Tab-separated table of N, CA and C in Angstrom:
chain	number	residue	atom	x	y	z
A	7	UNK	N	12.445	12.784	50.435
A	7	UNK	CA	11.796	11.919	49.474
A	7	UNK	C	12.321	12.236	48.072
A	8	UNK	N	13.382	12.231	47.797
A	8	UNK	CA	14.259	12.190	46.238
A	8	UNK	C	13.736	11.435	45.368
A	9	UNK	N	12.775	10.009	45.521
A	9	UNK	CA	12.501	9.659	44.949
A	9	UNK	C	11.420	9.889	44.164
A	10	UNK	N	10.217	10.595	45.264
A	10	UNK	CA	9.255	11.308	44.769
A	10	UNK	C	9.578	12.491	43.898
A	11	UNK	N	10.863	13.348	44.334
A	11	UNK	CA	11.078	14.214	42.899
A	11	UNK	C	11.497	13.472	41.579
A	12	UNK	N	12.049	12.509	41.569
A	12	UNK	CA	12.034	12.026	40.560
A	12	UNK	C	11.124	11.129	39.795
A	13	UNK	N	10.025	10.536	40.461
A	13	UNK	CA	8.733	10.086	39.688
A	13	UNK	C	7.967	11.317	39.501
A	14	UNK	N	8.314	12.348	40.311
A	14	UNK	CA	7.198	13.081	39.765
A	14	UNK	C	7.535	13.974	38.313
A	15	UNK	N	9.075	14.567	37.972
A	15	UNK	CA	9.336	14.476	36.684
A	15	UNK	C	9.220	13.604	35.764
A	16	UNK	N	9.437	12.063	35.972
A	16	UNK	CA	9.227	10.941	34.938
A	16	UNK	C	7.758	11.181	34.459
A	17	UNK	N	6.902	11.324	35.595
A	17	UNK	CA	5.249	11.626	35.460
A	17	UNK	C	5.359	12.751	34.556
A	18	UNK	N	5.968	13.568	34.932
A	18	UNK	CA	5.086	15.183	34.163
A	18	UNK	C	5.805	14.417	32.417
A	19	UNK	N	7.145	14.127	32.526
A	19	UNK	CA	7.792	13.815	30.911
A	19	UNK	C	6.650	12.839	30.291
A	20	UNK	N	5.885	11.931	30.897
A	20	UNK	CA	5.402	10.522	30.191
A	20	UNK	C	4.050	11.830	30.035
A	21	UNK	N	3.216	12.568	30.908
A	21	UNK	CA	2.436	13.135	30.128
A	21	UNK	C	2.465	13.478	29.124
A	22	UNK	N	3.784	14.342	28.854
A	22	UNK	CA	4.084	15.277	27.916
A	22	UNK	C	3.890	14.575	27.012
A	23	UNK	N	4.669	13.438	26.773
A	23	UNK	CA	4.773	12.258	25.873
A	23	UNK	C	3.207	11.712	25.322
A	24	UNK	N	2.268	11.533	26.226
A	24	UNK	CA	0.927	10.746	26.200
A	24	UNK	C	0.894	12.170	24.767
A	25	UNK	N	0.819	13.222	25.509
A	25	UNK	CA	-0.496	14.573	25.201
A	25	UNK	C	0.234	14.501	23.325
A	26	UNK	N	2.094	14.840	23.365
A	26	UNK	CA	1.960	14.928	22.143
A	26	UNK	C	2.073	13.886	21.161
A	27	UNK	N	2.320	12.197	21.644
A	27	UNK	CA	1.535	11.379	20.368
A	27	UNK	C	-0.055	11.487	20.151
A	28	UNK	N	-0.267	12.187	21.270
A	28	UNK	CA	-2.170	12.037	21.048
A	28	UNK	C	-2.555	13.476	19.674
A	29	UNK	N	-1.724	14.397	19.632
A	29	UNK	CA	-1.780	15.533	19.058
A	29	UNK	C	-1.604	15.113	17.670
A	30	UNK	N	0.106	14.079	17.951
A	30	UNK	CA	-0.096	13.277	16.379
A	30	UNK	C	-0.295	12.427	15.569
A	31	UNK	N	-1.027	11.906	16.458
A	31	UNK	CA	-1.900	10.991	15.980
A	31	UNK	C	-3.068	11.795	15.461
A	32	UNK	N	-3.610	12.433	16.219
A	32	UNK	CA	-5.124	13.123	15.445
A	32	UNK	C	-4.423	13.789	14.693
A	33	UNK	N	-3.102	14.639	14.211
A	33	UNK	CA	-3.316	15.321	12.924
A	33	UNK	C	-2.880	14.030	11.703
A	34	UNK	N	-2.160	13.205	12.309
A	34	UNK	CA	-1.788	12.109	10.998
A	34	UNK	C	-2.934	11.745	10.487
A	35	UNK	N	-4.058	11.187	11.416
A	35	UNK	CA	-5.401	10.884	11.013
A	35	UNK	C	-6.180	11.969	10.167
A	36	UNK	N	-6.142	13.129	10.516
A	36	UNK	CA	-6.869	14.045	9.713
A	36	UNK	C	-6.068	14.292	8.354
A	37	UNK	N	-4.462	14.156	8.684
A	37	UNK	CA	-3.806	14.728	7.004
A	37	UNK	C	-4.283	13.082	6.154
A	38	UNK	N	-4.414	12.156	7.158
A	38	UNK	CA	-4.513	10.952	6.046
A	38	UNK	C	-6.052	10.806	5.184
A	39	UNK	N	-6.833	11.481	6.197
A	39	UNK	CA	-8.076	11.192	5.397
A	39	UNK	C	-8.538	11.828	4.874
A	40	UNK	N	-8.001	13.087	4.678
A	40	UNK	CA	-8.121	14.408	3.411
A	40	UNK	C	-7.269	13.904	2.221
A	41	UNK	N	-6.094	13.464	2.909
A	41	UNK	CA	-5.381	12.894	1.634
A	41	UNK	C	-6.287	11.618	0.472
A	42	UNK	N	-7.032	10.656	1.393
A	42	UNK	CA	-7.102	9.572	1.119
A	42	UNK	C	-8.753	9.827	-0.116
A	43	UNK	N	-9.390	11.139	0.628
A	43	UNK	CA	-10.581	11.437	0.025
A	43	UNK	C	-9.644	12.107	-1.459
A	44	UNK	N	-8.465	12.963	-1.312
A	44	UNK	CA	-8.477	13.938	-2.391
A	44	UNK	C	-7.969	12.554	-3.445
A	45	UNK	N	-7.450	11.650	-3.219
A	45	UNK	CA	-7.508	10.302	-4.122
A	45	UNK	C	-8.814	9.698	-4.724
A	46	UNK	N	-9.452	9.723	-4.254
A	46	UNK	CA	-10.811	9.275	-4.652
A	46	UNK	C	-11.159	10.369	-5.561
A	47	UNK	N	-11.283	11.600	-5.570
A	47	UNK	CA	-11.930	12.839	-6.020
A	47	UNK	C	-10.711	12.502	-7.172
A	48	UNK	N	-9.914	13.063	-7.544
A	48	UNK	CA	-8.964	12.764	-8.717
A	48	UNK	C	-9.192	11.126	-9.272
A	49	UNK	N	-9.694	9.981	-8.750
A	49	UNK	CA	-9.896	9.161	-9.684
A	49	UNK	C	-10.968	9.159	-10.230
A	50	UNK	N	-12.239	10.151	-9.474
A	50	UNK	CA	-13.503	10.024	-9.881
A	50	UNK	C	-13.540	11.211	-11.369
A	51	UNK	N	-12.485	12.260	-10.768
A	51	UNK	CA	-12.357	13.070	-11.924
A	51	UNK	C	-11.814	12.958	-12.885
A	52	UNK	N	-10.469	11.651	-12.956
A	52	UNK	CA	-9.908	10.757	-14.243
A	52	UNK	C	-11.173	10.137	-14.804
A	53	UNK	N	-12.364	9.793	-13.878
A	53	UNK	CA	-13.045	8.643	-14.829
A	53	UNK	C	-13.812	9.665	-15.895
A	54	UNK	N	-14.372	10.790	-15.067
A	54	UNK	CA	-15.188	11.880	-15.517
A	54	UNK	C	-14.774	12.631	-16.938
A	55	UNK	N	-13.091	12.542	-16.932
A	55	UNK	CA	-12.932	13.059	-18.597
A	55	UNK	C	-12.685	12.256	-19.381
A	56	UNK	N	-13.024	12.800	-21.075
A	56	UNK	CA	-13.046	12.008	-21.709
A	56	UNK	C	-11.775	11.629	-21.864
A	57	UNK	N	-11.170	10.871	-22.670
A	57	UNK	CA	-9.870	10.111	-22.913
A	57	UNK	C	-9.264	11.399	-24.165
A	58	UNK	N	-10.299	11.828	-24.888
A	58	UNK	CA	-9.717	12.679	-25.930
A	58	UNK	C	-9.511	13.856	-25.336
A	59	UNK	N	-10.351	14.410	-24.009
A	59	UNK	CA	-9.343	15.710	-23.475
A	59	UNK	C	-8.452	15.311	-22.731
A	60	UNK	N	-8.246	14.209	-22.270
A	60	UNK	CA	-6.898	13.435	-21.708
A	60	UNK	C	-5.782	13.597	-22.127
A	61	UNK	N	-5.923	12.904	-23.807
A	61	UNK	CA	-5.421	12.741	-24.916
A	61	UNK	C	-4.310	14.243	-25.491
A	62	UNK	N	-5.726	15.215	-25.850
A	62	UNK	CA	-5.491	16.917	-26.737
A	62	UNK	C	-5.380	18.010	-25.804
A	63	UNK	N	-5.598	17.776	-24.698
A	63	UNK	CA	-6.111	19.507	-24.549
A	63	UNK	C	-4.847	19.216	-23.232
A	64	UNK	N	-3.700	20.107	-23.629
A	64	UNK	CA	-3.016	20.465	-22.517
A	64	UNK	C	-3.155	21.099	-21.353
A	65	UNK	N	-4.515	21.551	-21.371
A	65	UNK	CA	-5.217	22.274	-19.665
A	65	UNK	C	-5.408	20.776	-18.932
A	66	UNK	N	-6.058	20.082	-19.627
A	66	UNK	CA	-6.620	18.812	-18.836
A	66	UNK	C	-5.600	18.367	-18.505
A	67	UNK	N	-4.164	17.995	-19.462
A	67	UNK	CA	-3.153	17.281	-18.798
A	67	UNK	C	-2.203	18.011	-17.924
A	68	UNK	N	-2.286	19.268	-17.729
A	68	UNK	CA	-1.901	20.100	-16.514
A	68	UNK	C	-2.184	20.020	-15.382
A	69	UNK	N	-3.506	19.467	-15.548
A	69	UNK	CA	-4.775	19.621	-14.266
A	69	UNK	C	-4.462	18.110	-13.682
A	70	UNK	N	-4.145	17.390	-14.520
A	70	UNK	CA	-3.668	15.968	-13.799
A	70	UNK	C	-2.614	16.027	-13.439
A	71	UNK	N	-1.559	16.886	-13.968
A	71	UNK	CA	0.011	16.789	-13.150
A	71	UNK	C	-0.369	17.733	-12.025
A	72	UNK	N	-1.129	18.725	-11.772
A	72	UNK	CA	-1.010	19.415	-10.585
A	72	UNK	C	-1.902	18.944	-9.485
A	73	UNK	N	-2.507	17.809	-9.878
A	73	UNK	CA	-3.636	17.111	-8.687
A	73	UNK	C	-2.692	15.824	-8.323
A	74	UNK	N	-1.818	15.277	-9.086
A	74	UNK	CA	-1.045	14.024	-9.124
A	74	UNK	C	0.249	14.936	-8.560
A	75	UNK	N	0.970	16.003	-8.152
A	75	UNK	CA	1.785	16.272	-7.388
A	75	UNK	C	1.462	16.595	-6.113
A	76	UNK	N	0.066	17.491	-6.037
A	76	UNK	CA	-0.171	17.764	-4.763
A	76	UNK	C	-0.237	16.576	-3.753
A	77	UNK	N	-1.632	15.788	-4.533
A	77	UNK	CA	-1.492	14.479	-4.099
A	77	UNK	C	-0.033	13.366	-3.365
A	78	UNK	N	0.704	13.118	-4.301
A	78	UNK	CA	1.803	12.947	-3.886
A	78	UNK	C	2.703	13.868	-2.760
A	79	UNK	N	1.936	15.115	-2.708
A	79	UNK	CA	2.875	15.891	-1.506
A	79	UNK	C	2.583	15.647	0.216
A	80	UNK	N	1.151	15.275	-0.143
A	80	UNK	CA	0.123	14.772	0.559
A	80	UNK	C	0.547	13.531	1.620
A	81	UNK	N	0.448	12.176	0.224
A	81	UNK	CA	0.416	10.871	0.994
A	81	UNK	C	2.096	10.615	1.587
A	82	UNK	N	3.146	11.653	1.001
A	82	UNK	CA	4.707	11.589	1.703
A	82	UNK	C	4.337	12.220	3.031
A	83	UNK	N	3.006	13.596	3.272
A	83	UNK	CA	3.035	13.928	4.765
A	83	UNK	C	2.370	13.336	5.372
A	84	UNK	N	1.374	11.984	4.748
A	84	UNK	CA	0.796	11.686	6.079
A	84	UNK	C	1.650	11.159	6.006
A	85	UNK	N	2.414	10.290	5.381
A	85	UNK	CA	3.518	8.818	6.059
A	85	UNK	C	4.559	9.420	6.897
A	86	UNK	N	4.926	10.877	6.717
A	86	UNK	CA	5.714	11.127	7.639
A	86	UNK	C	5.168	11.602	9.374
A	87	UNK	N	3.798	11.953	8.963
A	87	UNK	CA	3.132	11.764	10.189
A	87	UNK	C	2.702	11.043	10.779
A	88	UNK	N	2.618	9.603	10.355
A	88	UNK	CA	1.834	8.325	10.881
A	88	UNK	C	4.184	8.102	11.759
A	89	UNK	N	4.644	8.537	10.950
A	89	UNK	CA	6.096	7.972	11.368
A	89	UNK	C	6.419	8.826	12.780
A	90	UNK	N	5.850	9.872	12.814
A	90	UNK	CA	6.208	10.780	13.735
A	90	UNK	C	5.222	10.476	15.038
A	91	UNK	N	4.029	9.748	14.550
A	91	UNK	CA	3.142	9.435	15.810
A	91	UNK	C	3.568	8.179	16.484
A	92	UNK	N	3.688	7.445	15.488
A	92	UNK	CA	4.195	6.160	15.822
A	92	UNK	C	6.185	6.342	16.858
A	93	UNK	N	6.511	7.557	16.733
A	93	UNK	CA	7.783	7.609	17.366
A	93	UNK	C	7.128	8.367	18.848
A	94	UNK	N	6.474	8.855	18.598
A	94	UNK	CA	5.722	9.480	20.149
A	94	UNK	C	5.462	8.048	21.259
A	95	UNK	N	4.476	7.351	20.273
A	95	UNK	CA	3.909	6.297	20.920
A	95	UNK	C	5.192	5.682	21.690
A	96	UNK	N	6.006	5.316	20.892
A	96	UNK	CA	7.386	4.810	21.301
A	96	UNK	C	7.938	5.105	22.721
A	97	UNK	N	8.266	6.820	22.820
A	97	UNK	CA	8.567	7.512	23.665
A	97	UNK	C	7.523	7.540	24.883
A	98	UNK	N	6.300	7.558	24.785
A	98	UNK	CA	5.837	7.632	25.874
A	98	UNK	C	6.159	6.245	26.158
A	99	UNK	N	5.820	4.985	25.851
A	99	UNK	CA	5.894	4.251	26.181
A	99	UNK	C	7.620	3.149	27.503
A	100	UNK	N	8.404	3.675	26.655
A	100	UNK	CA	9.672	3.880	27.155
A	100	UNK	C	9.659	4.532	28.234
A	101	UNK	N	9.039	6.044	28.508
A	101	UNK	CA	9.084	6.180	29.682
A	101	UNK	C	8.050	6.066	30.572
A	102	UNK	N	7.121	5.320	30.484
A	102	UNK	CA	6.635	4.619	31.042
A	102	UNK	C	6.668	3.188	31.985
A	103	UNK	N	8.101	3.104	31.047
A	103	UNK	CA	8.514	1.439	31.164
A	103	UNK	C	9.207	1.864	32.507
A	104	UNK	N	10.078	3.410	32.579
A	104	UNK	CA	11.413	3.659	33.330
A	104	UNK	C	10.254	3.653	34.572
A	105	UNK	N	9.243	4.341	34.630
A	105	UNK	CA	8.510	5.056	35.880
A	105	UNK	C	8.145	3.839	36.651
A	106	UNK	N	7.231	2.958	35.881
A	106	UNK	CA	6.532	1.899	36.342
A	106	UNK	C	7.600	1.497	37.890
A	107	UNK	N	8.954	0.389	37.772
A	107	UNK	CA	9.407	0.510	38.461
A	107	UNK	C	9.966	1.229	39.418
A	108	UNK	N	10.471	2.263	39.615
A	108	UNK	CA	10.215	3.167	40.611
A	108	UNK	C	9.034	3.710	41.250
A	109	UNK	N	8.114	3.658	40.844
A	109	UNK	CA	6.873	3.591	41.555
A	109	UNK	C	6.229	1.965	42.302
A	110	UNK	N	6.193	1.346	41.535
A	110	UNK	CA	6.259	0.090	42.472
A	110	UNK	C	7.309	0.046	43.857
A	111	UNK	N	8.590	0.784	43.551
A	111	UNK	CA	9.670	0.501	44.773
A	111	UNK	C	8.721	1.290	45.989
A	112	UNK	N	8.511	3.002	45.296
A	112	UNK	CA	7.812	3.558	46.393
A	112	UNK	C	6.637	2.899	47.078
A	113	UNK	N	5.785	2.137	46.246
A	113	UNK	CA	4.403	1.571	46.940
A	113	UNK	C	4.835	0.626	47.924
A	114	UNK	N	6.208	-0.523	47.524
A	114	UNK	CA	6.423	-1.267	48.340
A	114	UNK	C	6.983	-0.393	50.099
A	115	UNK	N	7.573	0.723	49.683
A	115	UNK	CA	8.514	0.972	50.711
A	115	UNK	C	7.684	1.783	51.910
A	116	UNK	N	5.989	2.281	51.230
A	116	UNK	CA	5.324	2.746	51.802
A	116	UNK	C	4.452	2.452	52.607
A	117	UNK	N	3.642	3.164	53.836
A	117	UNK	CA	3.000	2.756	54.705
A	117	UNK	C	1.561	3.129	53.976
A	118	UNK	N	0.283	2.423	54.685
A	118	UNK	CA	-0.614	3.109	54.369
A	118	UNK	C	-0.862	4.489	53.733
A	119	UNK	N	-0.897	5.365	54.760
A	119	UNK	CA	-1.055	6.717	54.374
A	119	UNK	C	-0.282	7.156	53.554
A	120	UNK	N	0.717	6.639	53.241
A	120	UNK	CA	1.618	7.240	51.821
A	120	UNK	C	1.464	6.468	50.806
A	121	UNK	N	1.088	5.305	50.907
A	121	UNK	CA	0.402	4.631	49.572
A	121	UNK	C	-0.551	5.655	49.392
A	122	UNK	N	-2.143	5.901	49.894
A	122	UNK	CA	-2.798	6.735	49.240
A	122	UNK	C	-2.278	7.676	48.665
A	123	UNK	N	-1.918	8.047	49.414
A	123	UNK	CA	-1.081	9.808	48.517
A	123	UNK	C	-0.056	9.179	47.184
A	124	UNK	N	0.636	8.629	47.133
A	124	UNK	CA	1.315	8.335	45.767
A	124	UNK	C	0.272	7.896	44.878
A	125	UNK	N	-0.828	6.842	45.137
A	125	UNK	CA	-1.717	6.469	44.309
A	125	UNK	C	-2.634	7.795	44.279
A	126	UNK	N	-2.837	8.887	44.685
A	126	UNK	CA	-3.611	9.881	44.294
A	126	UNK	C	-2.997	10.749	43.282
A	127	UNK	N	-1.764	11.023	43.663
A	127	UNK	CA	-1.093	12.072	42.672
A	127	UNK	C	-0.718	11.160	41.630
A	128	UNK	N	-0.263	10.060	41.356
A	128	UNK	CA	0.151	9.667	40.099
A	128	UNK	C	-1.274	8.482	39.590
């Protein structure tokens, strides 16, 4: 059964594939919505000073370049993580596409009792 060794690697690869877009997807989601809150918190804290320590006091305008870089270090990693989940998704999907057919060949080529068993393990 050669063929069964080879769906059953396509299987274990498309897991692999499922488990790590699922990994990055939940961290893209979590770097995006820390990111997306620490935006809110820096505009609530632009509204919060006055315009004249905006204006004079070089601590305040420090404090905005170092919340306005982090920030920015931020929304470049989620986009590179929404890019990196979105390439998972890809990949599992692809090999998903390869398995599908070869597993249909086996269901067709099979008798009863080996239909169950392929439909149990995969």
């Amino acid at each position: 059964m050669a063929n069964g060794n080879s769906a059953d690697l396509k299987f274990e690869q498309w897991k692999g594939a499922m488990e790590r877009h699922a990994k990055a997807k939940k961290v893209a989601t979590i770097v995006s919505v820390v990111t997306g809150l620490g935006w809110l918190l820096f505009l609530y804290k632009m509204n919060q000073t006055s315009e004249m320590a905006l204006r004079y006091s070089t601590e305040a305008q420090e404090s905005v370049g170092s919340w306005t870089l982090v920030l920015l270090a931020m929304s470049i990693g989620s986009a590179v993580l929404i890019v990196v989940s979105g390439r998972a998704k890809k990949r599992a999907k692809a090999l998903a596409a390869s398995l599908a057919p070869e597993l249909r060949g086996q269901l067709d080529d099979a008798d009863a009792g080996q239909r169950s068993m392929i439909n149990d393990r995969y």
